[in-house]
Tab-separated table of C-alpha atoms and ligand atoms in Angstrom:
chain	number	residue	atom	x	y	z
A	1	MET	CA	-6.595	-11.820	22.573
A	2	ALA	CA	-2.993	-11.516	23.222
A	3	ASN	CA	-0.786	-8.445	21.861
A	4	ARG	CA	0.976	-8.260	18.527
A	5	SER	CA	3.972	-7.273	17.564
A	6	ILE	CA	4.852	-6.625	13.933
A	7	ALA	CA	8.536	-7.521	12.661
A	8	ALA	CA	10.679	-6.547	9.918
A	9	LEU	CA	14.126	-7.068	8.522
A	10	GLY	CA	15.958	-3.531	8.804
A	11	SER	CA	15.551	-2.945	4.858
A	12	HIS	CA	13.305	-1.909	2.203
A	13	CYS	CA	10.251	-0.499	3.773
A	14	ALA	CA	10.923	-1.175	7.129
A	15	LEU	CA	10.587	2.195	8.588
A	16	GLN	CA	7.059	2.766	7.099
A	17	LEU	CA	5.972	-0.435	8.506
A	18	LEU	CA	7.118	-0.129	11.923
A	19	LYS	CA	6.101	3.384	12.063
A	20	GLY	CA	2.554	2.319	10.236
A	21	ALA	CA	2.396	-0.200	13.240
A	22	LYS	CA	2.937	2.177	16.189
A	23	ASP	CA	0.201	4.467	15.052
A	24	GLU	CA	-1.762	1.347	14.991
A	25	GLY	CA	-0.497	0.338	18.871
A	26	LEU	CA	0.800	-1.762	17.435
A	27	SER	CA	4.522	-3.070	19.586
A	28	THR	CA	7.527	-3.383	16.657
A	29	LEU	CA	11.045	-5.009	16.570
A	30	LEU	CA	13.244	-4.450	13.945
A	31	VAL	CA	16.091	-7.621	12.935
A	32	CYS	CA	18.646	-5.577	12.019
A	33	GLU	CA	22.210	-6.016	10.827
A	34	LYS	CA	24.978	-4.473	12.617
A	35	GLU	CA	26.266	-2.325	10.544
A	36	ARG	CA	22.753	-0.909	9.764
A	37	LEU	CA	22.473	0.080	14.195
A	38	ASN	CA	23.339	2.894	13.064
A	39	LEU	CA	20.593	4.335	10.996
A	40	TYR	CA	17.613	2.595	12.324
A	41	LYS	CA	18.410	3.416	16.390
A	42	ARG	CA	17.280	6.559	15.648
A	43	PHE	CA	13.978	6.474	15.442
A	44	ARG	CA	11.525	6.131	18.305
A	45	PHE	CA	8.873	3.978	16.977
A	46	ILE	CA	11.031	1.081	16.947
A	47	ASP	CA	10.159	-0.699	20.204
A	48	ASP	CA	13.546	-3.561	20.227
A	49	ILE	CA	15.667	-4.353	18.142
A	50	PHE	CA	17.184	-7.664	17.691
A	51	ALA	CA	21.245	-7.375	16.142
A	52	VAL	CA	22.726	-9.770	13.365
A	53	ASP	CA	25.513	-10.060	11.607
A	54	ASN	CA	24.208	-10.355	8.288
A	55	ILE	CA	20.369	-11.005	7.060
A	56	SER	CA	20.241	-14.677	7.339
A	57	GLU	CA	20.265	-15.275	10.452
A	58	ILE	CA	16.686	-14.371	10.489
A	59	LEU	CA	16.644	-18.211	10.675
A	60	SER	CA	18.584	-18.564	13.617
A	61	ASP	CA	16.767	-20.640	16.494
A	62	LYS	CA	18.039	-17.103	18.848
A	63	CYS	CA	16.061	-14.688	16.221
A	64	ILE	CA	13.286	-17.502	15.701
A	65	GLU	CA	13.033	-17.446	19.206
A	66	ARG	CA	12.741	-13.971	19.532
A	67	LEU	CA	10.189	-13.366	16.964
A	68	GLN	CA	8.036	-16.063	18.918
A	69	GLU	CA	8.270	-14.666	22.469
A	70	THR	CA	7.067	-10.745	21.389
A	71	ASN	CA	3.847	-12.792	19.531
A	72	SER	CA	5.295	-11.209	15.833
A	73	ILE	CA	3.964	-11.621	13.255
A	74	LEU	CA	7.034	-10.715	10.245
A	75	ILE	CA	5.870	-8.612	6.955
A	76	PRO	CA	7.663	-10.134	3.981
A	77	HIS	CA	9.311	-7.278	2.096
A	78	GLY	CA	11.619	-7.195	-1.128
A	79	THR	CA	15.036	-7.679	1.007
A	80	LEU	CA	13.519	-10.764	2.299
A	81	ILE	CA	12.844	-12.080	-0.896
A	82	ALA	CA	16.100	-11.147	-2.309
A	83	TYR	CA	17.919	-12.621	0.299
A	84	MET	CA	16.124	-16.056	1.353
A	85	ASP	CA	15.471	-18.834	-1.698
A	86	SER	CA	11.487	-19.946	-1.117
A	87	ASP	CA	12.092	-23.003	0.554
A	88	GLN	CA	13.761	-20.851	3.456
A	89	ILE	CA	10.886	-18.185	3.079
A	90	GLU	CA	8.193	-21.218	3.920
A	91	GLN	CA	10.264	-22.429	6.634
A	92	ILE	CA	10.201	-19.681	8.976
A	93	ASN	CA	8.534	-20.801	11.899
A	94	VAL	CA	7.051	-17.351	12.599
A	95	PRO	CA	3.568	-16.224	10.887
A	96	ILE	CA	4.194	-14.454	7.759
A	97	PHE	CA	1.603	-11.657	6.870
A	98	GLY	CA	-0.636	-12.446	3.497
A	99	ASN	CA	0.757	-16.124	2.176
A	100	LYS	CA	4.070	-17.119	2.070
A	101	TRP	CA	3.515	-19.741	-0.455
A	102	ILE	CA	2.473	-16.900	-3.568
A	103	LEU	CA	6.074	-14.985	-2.577
A	104	ARG	CA	7.321	-18.591	-4.811
A	105	TRP	CA	4.862	-17.413	-7.441
A	106	GLU	CA	7.130	-13.768	-7.605
A	107	ALA	CA	10.041	-15.490	-7.282
A	108	ASP	CA	9.572	-17.859	-10.047
A	109	ARG	CA	10.043	-16.637	-13.507
A	110	LYS	CA	7.319	-19.191	-15.326
A	111	LEU	CA	5.239	-19.670	-12.168
A	112	LYS	CA	4.980	-15.575	-12.402
A	113	GLN	CA	3.661	-14.917	-16.393
A	114	LYS	CA	1.453	-18.068	-15.799
A	115	LEU	CA	0.011	-16.213	-12.946
A	116	MET	CA	-0.316	-12.613	-15.212
A	117	GLU	CA	-1.834	-14.163	-17.836
A	118	ARG	CA	-4.507	-16.190	-16.240
A	119	SER	CA	-5.362	-13.050	-14.499
A	120	ASN	CA	-7.018	-11.681	-18.268
A	121	LEU	CA	-4.038	-9.354	-17.940
A	122	LEU	CA	-2.400	-7.498	-20.642
A	123	VAL	CA	1.495	-9.377	-20.767
A	124	SER	CA	4.393	-8.583	-22.165
A	125	LYS	CA	5.339	-12.111	-23.790
A	126	ALA	CA	7.948	-14.030	-22.084
A	127	ILE	CA	10.582	-15.018	-25.141
A	128	GLU	CA	12.053	-18.762	-24.836
A	129	SER	CA	14.769	-18.279	-26.546
A	130	LYS	CA	17.741	-15.822	-27.817
A	131	ASN	CA	16.882	-17.445	-31.564
A	132	ASP	CA	13.572	-16.120	-31.104
A	133	ILE	CA	14.398	-12.244	-30.833
A	134	HIS	CA	12.908	-10.114	-33.371
A	135	GLY	CA	12.116	-7.318	-32.231
A	136	LEU	CA	13.212	-4.911	-29.253
A	137	CYS	CA	13.791	-7.154	-25.575
A	138	ILE	CA	14.397	-6.437	-22.131
A	139	VAL	CA	16.782	-9.271	-20.587
A	140	LYS	CA	16.529	-9.731	-16.644
A	141	LEU	CA	18.336	-11.328	-14.042
A	142	HIS	CA	16.483	-13.753	-11.816
A	143	GLY	CA	15.170	-12.800	-8.514
A	144	ALA	CA	13.814	-9.585	-6.909
A	145	ALA	CA	17.630	-7.733	-7.929
A	146	GLY	CA	16.155	-4.314	-8.037
A	147	GLY	CA	16.779	-4.132	-12.284
A	148	ARG	CA	20.804	-4.209	-11.464
A	149	GLY	CA	21.884	-5.594	-14.352
A	150	TYR	CA	19.055	-6.028	-16.796
A	151	PHE	CA	19.739	-4.567	-20.443
A	152	THR	CA	18.360	-4.677	-23.852
A	153	ALA	CA	18.327	-6.266	-26.880
A	154	TRP	CA	17.018	-6.707	-30.406
A	155	ASN	CA	18.426	-9.383	-31.981
A	156	ARG	CA	20.672	-12.258	-31.473
A	157	GLU	CA	23.858	-10.873	-31.625
A	158	SER	CA	22.854	-8.333	-29.595
A	159	PHE	CA	21.777	-10.257	-26.785
A	160	GLU	CA	25.184	-12.693	-26.331
A	161	ARG	CA	27.499	-9.456	-26.353
A	162	GLN	CA	25.738	-8.489	-23.889
A	163	ALA	CA	25.147	-11.615	-21.894
A	164	ILE	CA	28.993	-12.367	-21.696
A	165	ARG	CA	29.149	-8.973	-20.415
A	166	LEU	CA	27.546	-10.036	-17.310
A	167	LYS	CA	29.373	-12.845	-16.888
A	168	GLU	CA	32.250	-11.517	-17.026
A	169	GLN	CA	31.080	-9.035	-14.318
A	170	LYS	CA	30.063	-12.328	-12.457
A	171	LEU	CA	26.176	-11.263	-12.116
A	172	ILE	CA	25.605	-14.254	-14.097
A	173	LYS	CA	26.305	-17.902	-13.967
A	174	GLY	CA	25.337	-18.218	-18.281
A	175	GLU	CA	22.865	-17.769	-20.542
A	176	GLN	CA	20.455	-20.061	-18.810
A	177	ASP	CA	20.280	-16.890	-15.678
A	178	LEU	CA	18.715	-14.828	-18.067
A	179	PHE	CA	14.952	-14.432	-19.061
A	180	ILE	CA	14.129	-12.201	-21.896
A	181	GLN	CA	10.444	-10.269	-22.478
A	182	GLU	CA	8.980	-8.282	-25.373
A	183	TYR	CA	9.955	-4.586	-24.576
A	184	VAL	CA	6.625	-2.364	-23.958
A	185	LEU	CA	7.037	1.376	-24.864
A	186	GLY	CA	5.375	3.936	-22.696
A	187	VAL	CA	5.548	4.732	-19.265
A	188	PRO	CA	6.244	2.546	-16.357
A	189	ALA	CA	3.539	2.769	-13.658
A	190	PHE	CA	3.669	0.676	-9.985
A	191	LEU	CA	-0.206	0.466	-8.921
A	192	HIS	CA	0.027	-0.690	-5.359
A	193	PHE	CA	-3.214	-2.391	-3.607
A	194	PHE	CA	-3.831	-4.142	-0.609
A	195	TYR	CA	-6.679	-6.784	-0.210
A	196	SER	CA	-8.077	-7.895	3.029
A	197	PRO	CA	-9.303	-11.384	3.264
A	198	ILE	CA	-11.022	-9.576	5.785
A	199	THR	CA	-13.394	-7.320	4.421
A	200	ASN	CA	-12.924	-9.346	0.317
A	201	GLU	CA	-12.083	-5.631	-0.706
A	202	ILE	CA	-9.449	-4.209	-2.364
A	203	GLU	CA	-7.889	-1.011	-2.232
A	204	LEU	CA	-5.977	1.104	-4.650
A	205	MET	CA	-3.727	2.566	-2.294
A	206	GLY	CA	-1.056	4.814	-4.686
A	207	VAL	CA	0.653	4.572	-7.883
A	208	ASP	CA	4.270	4.905	-8.047
A	209	ARG	CA	7.752	5.252	-11.083
A	210	ARG	CA	10.689	4.004	-9.987
A	211	TYR	CA	14.138	6.325	-11.114
A	212	GLU	CA	16.381	4.145	-12.127
A	213	SER	CA	19.676	4.433	-13.296
A	214	ASN	CA	21.308	4.843	-15.405
A	215	VAL	CA	18.385	4.326	-17.907
A	216	ASP	CA	16.630	7.741	-16.507
A	217	GLY	CA	20.156	9.461	-16.710
A	218	LEU	CA	20.404	8.877	-20.628
A	219	GLY	CA	18.398	11.636	-21.763
A	220	ARG	CA	20.492	13.840	-19.988
A	221	ILE	CA	23.258	13.374	-22.941
A	222	PRO	CA	22.968	14.188	-26.437
A	223	ALA	CA	22.297	11.624	-28.612
A	224	ARG	CA	25.225	11.761	-30.223
A	225	GLU	CA	27.272	10.584	-27.007
A	226	GLN	CA	24.467	8.042	-26.403
A	227	LEU	CA	25.548	6.768	-30.249
A	228	CYS	CA	28.989	6.910	-29.976
A	229	ALA	CA	29.559	6.257	-26.080
A	230	ASP	CA	28.942	2.511	-25.719
A	231	ILE	CA	26.834	2.754	-22.922
A	232	GLU	CA	25.859	-0.217	-20.744
A	233	MET	CA	22.530	0.038	-19.832
A	234	SER	CA	20.997	-0.748	-16.393
A	235	TYR	CA	17.890	-0.338	-14.510
A	236	ASN	CA	19.218	-0.568	-10.594
A	237	VAL	CA	16.696	1.156	-8.756
A	238	VAL	CA	17.437	4.233	-6.453
A	239	GLY	CA	14.375	5.990	-5.153
A	240	ASN	CA	10.122	6.498	-6.461
A	241	ILE	CA	8.443	9.135	-8.176
A	242	PRO	CA	4.389	9.427	-7.303
A	243	ILE	CA	1.866	8.955	-10.069
A	244	VAL	CA	-1.367	10.136	-10.244
A	245	LEU	CA	-3.962	8.348	-12.937
A	246	ARG	CA	-5.796	10.151	-15.092
A	247	GLU	CA	-9.339	9.385	-13.412
A	248	SER	CA	-10.402	7.523	-16.289
A	249	LEU	CA	-7.366	4.867	-16.115
A	250	LEU	CA	-8.622	3.661	-12.361
A	251	LEU	CA	-11.985	1.953	-13.463
A	252	ARG	CA	-9.230	-0.825	-15.308
A	253	ALA	CA	-6.716	-0.220	-12.529
A	254	TYR	CA	-9.477	-1.775	-9.595
A	255	GLN	CA	-10.508	-4.158	-12.339
A	256	MET	CA	-7.189	-5.893	-12.789
A	257	GLY	CA	-6.693	-5.748	-9.207
A	258	GLU	CA	-9.339	-7.955	-8.605
A	259	SER	CA	-8.825	-9.939	-11.494
A	260	PHE	CA	-5.284	-10.643	-10.252
A	261	VAL	CA	-7.184	-11.639	-6.644
A	262	ASP	CA	-9.826	-13.584	-7.701
A	263	THR	CA	-6.894	-15.860	-9.639
A	264	SER	CA	-4.977	-16.336	-6.601
A	265	LYS	CA	-7.528	-17.423	-4.821
A	266	ASN	CA	-7.780	-20.662	-7.536
A	267	LEU	CA	-4.128	-20.864	-7.990
A	268	VAL	CA	-2.229	-20.225	-4.991
A	269	PRO	CA	-5.032	-20.918	-1.928
A	270	PRO	CA	-5.729	-18.721	-0.091
A	271	GLY	CA	-4.538	-16.098	-2.578
A	272	MET	CA	-3.390	-12.813	-2.680
A	273	ASN	CA	-3.512	-11.702	0.706
A	274	GLY	CA	-2.225	-7.863	1.757
A	275	PRO	CA	0.015	-5.242	-0.147
A	276	PHE	CA	0.824	-6.705	-3.600
A	277	CYS	CA	1.893	-4.388	-6.872
A	278	LEU	CA	0.795	-4.765	-10.192
A	279	GLU	CA	4.436	-3.317	-12.071
A	280	GLY	CA	3.862	-2.360	-16.215
A	281	VAL	CA	3.611	-0.249	-18.663
A	282	TYR	CA	1.151	2.123	-20.231
A	283	ASP	CA	1.133	2.072	-23.667
A	284	LYS	CA	0.200	5.000	-26.645
A	285	ASP	CA	-3.286	4.118	-26.115
A	286	GLY	CA	-3.641	4.352	-22.411
A	287	ASN	CA	-3.374	0.521	-21.912
A	288	PHE	CA	-1.695	-1.597	-19.062
A	289	VAL	CA	0.718	-3.994	-20.379
A	290	THR	CA	1.918	-5.663	-17.182
A	291	PHE	CA	5.747	-6.752	-16.874
A	292	GLU	CA	5.730	-8.237	-13.320
A	293	PHE	CA	4.077	-8.581	-9.580
A	294	SER	CA	5.152	-8.246	-6.130
A	295	ALA	CA	3.252	-10.313	-3.906
A	296	ARG	CA	3.922	-7.789	-1.196
A	297	ILE	CA	4.897	-4.404	-0.167
A	298	VAL	CA	6.752	-2.645	-2.589
A	299	ALA	CA	9.112	-0.229	-1.656
A	300	GLY	CA	7.203	2.595	-3.299
A	301	THR	CA	4.873	2.752	-1.363
A	302	ASN	CA	7.173	4.521	1.418
A	303	LEU	CA	6.350	7.697	-1.056
A	304	TYR	CA	3.097	7.705	0.646
A	305	LEU	CA	3.935	8.026	4.670
A	306	SER	CA	1.057	10.262	5.189
A	307	GLY	CA	-1.107	8.762	3.018
A	308	SER	CA	-1.618	8.841	-0.920
A	309	PRO	CA	-4.281	10.545	-3.355
A	310	TYR	CA	-6.246	7.602	-3.266
A	311	SER	CA	-5.945	6.411	0.248
A	312	ASP	CA	-7.109	9.803	1.310
A	313	LEU	CA	-10.526	9.065	-0.646
A	314	VAL	CA	-10.806	6.214	1.830
A	315	TYR	CA	-9.464	6.595	5.374
A	316	PRO	CA	-10.346	10.218	7.112
A	317	GLU	CA	-6.186	9.740	8.850
A	318	PRO	CA	-2.929	9.169	6.931
A	319	MET	CA	-3.274	5.808	5.629
A	320	SER	CA	0.097	4.405	4.879
A	321	MET	CA	0.126	1.228	3.057
A	322	GLY	CA	2.682	-0.396	6.642
A	323	ARG	CA	-0.319	1.143	8.630
A	324	ARG	CA	-2.695	-0.257	7.072
A	325	ILE	CA	-0.878	-4.340	7.083
A	326	ALA	CA	-0.770	-2.748	11.174
A	327	ARG	CA	-4.396	-2.174	11.296
A	328	GLU	CA	-5.436	-5.489	9.469
A	329	VAL	CA	-3.566	-7.300	12.100
A	330	LYS	CA	-5.894	-5.477	15.254
A	331	ILE	CA	-8.819	-5.795	13.601
A	332	ALA	CA	-8.023	-9.518	12.873
A	333	ASN	CA	-6.682	-9.837	16.244
A	334	GLU	CA	-10.038	-8.299	17.694
A	335	LYS	CA	-12.030	-11.035	15.504
A	336	ASN	CA	-9.999	-14.450	16.018
A	337	MET	CA	-8.817	-14.106	12.839
A	338	ILE	CA	-4.826	-14.279	12.533
A	339	ASP	CA	-4.958	-17.397	10.889
A	340	LYS	CA	-6.550	-15.814	8.334
A	341	ILE	CA	-4.210	-13.237	7.245
A	342	THR	CA	-1.415	-14.789	7.925
A	343	SER	CA	0.242	-18.371	6.528
B	1	AMP	P1	11.021	-4.775	-12.928
B	1	AMP	O1	12.246	-4.917	-11.980
B	1	AMP	O2	10.999	-6.523	-13.523
B	1	AMP	O3	10.358	-4.194	-12.482
B	1	AMP	O4	11.849	-3.967	-13.749
B	1	AMP	C1	12.476	-3.072	-13.608
B	1	AMP	C2	12.708	-1.592	-15.117
B	1	AMP	O5	12.493	-2.416	-16.366
B	1	AMP	C3	10.921	-1.210	-14.105
B	1	AMP	O6	10.793	-0.124	-13.715
B	1	AMP	C4	11.077	-0.409	-15.877
B	1	AMP	O7	11.609	0.167	-16.552
B	1	AMP	C5	11.801	-1.809	-16.896
B	1	AMP	N1	10.931	-2.935	-17.423
B	1	AMP	C6	11.053	-4.054	-16.609
B	1	AMP	N2	9.658	-4.819	-18.031
B	1	AMP	C7	9.773	-4.259	-18.572
B	1	AMP	C8	9.283	-4.053	-20.072
B	1	AMP	N3	8.178	-5.118	-20.440
B	1	AMP	N4	9.123	-3.385	-21.144
B	1	AMP	C9	9.471	-2.185	-20.685
B	1	AMP	N5	10.136	-1.909	-19.796
B	1	AMP	C10	10.624	-2.310	-19.179
């Protein structure tokens, strides 16, 4: 079979993806905004750069032609989801790694909640109306905005007050742009999985937690200031911190991943192929309450460029998620099964 290139948009986890592809002996192509060239041109594992003025140009005929000429497989990541709507992604005329149809289920809050609930996961409840807020809730913006503008509310009045602030800041048009979810007390954890439709096996590749501003800074000031200073909360991700789970939690982690994959096969054929992430909170009893999923690689995997405590149990070589994706492409290419791993 003709050789394949791995292509990605220049942001999010592009470095990890293209480094992993090069480690597997594949060619690499980066679609990169001109203002970011100064960063990406430093890395020798990037063979080819297609420079654009802005990210939406990935849809242009010229860019699509370059992707097709280089026999590229485009790896979707958070920036693609954040800047493009589901219709645009579905129309990209280049093979996309994994199942592009499931990205719509990630982007749409209702579909997302449905897939999590049907997967027999413990799920943080969605609250339909501000009139139904009777305990601590987290209020989210739509899309993969990285936690920016999220706030907590405990009754209708606190919800309305903060919604007005977001409207003034032009982060939302109105309350209809907000999604209310029960707040789960515990510790957040993001479980990175890879499912291969070639081997029918699920792999736990790593776990992280996010380092979010300003919520993770609140504990650095005394309670008196927290109460008096009228602080605006936000969950803007600035980085990721590694986590190793206690071993007794691993069995359930694999079960949750498998159950999610099985359910997705029925709801969004051909199912959750490739990398995905279950995102939630371990409560005080050690139960994982899921609040989100990502149906593609997450940026927390950038921690494990040289492998993780979990990938090390399976692979003799350092296996990042980016490299695992490239290996799947290589194997599928050899077996003439590219159609099974792309959409
Ligand atoms: P998300 O963008 O939905 O992954 O959420 C961003 C951050 O908000 C997470 O890293 C958590 O710190 C927090 N978070 C989201 N949903 C919940 C929830 N239901 N309960 C508690 N914390 C949450």
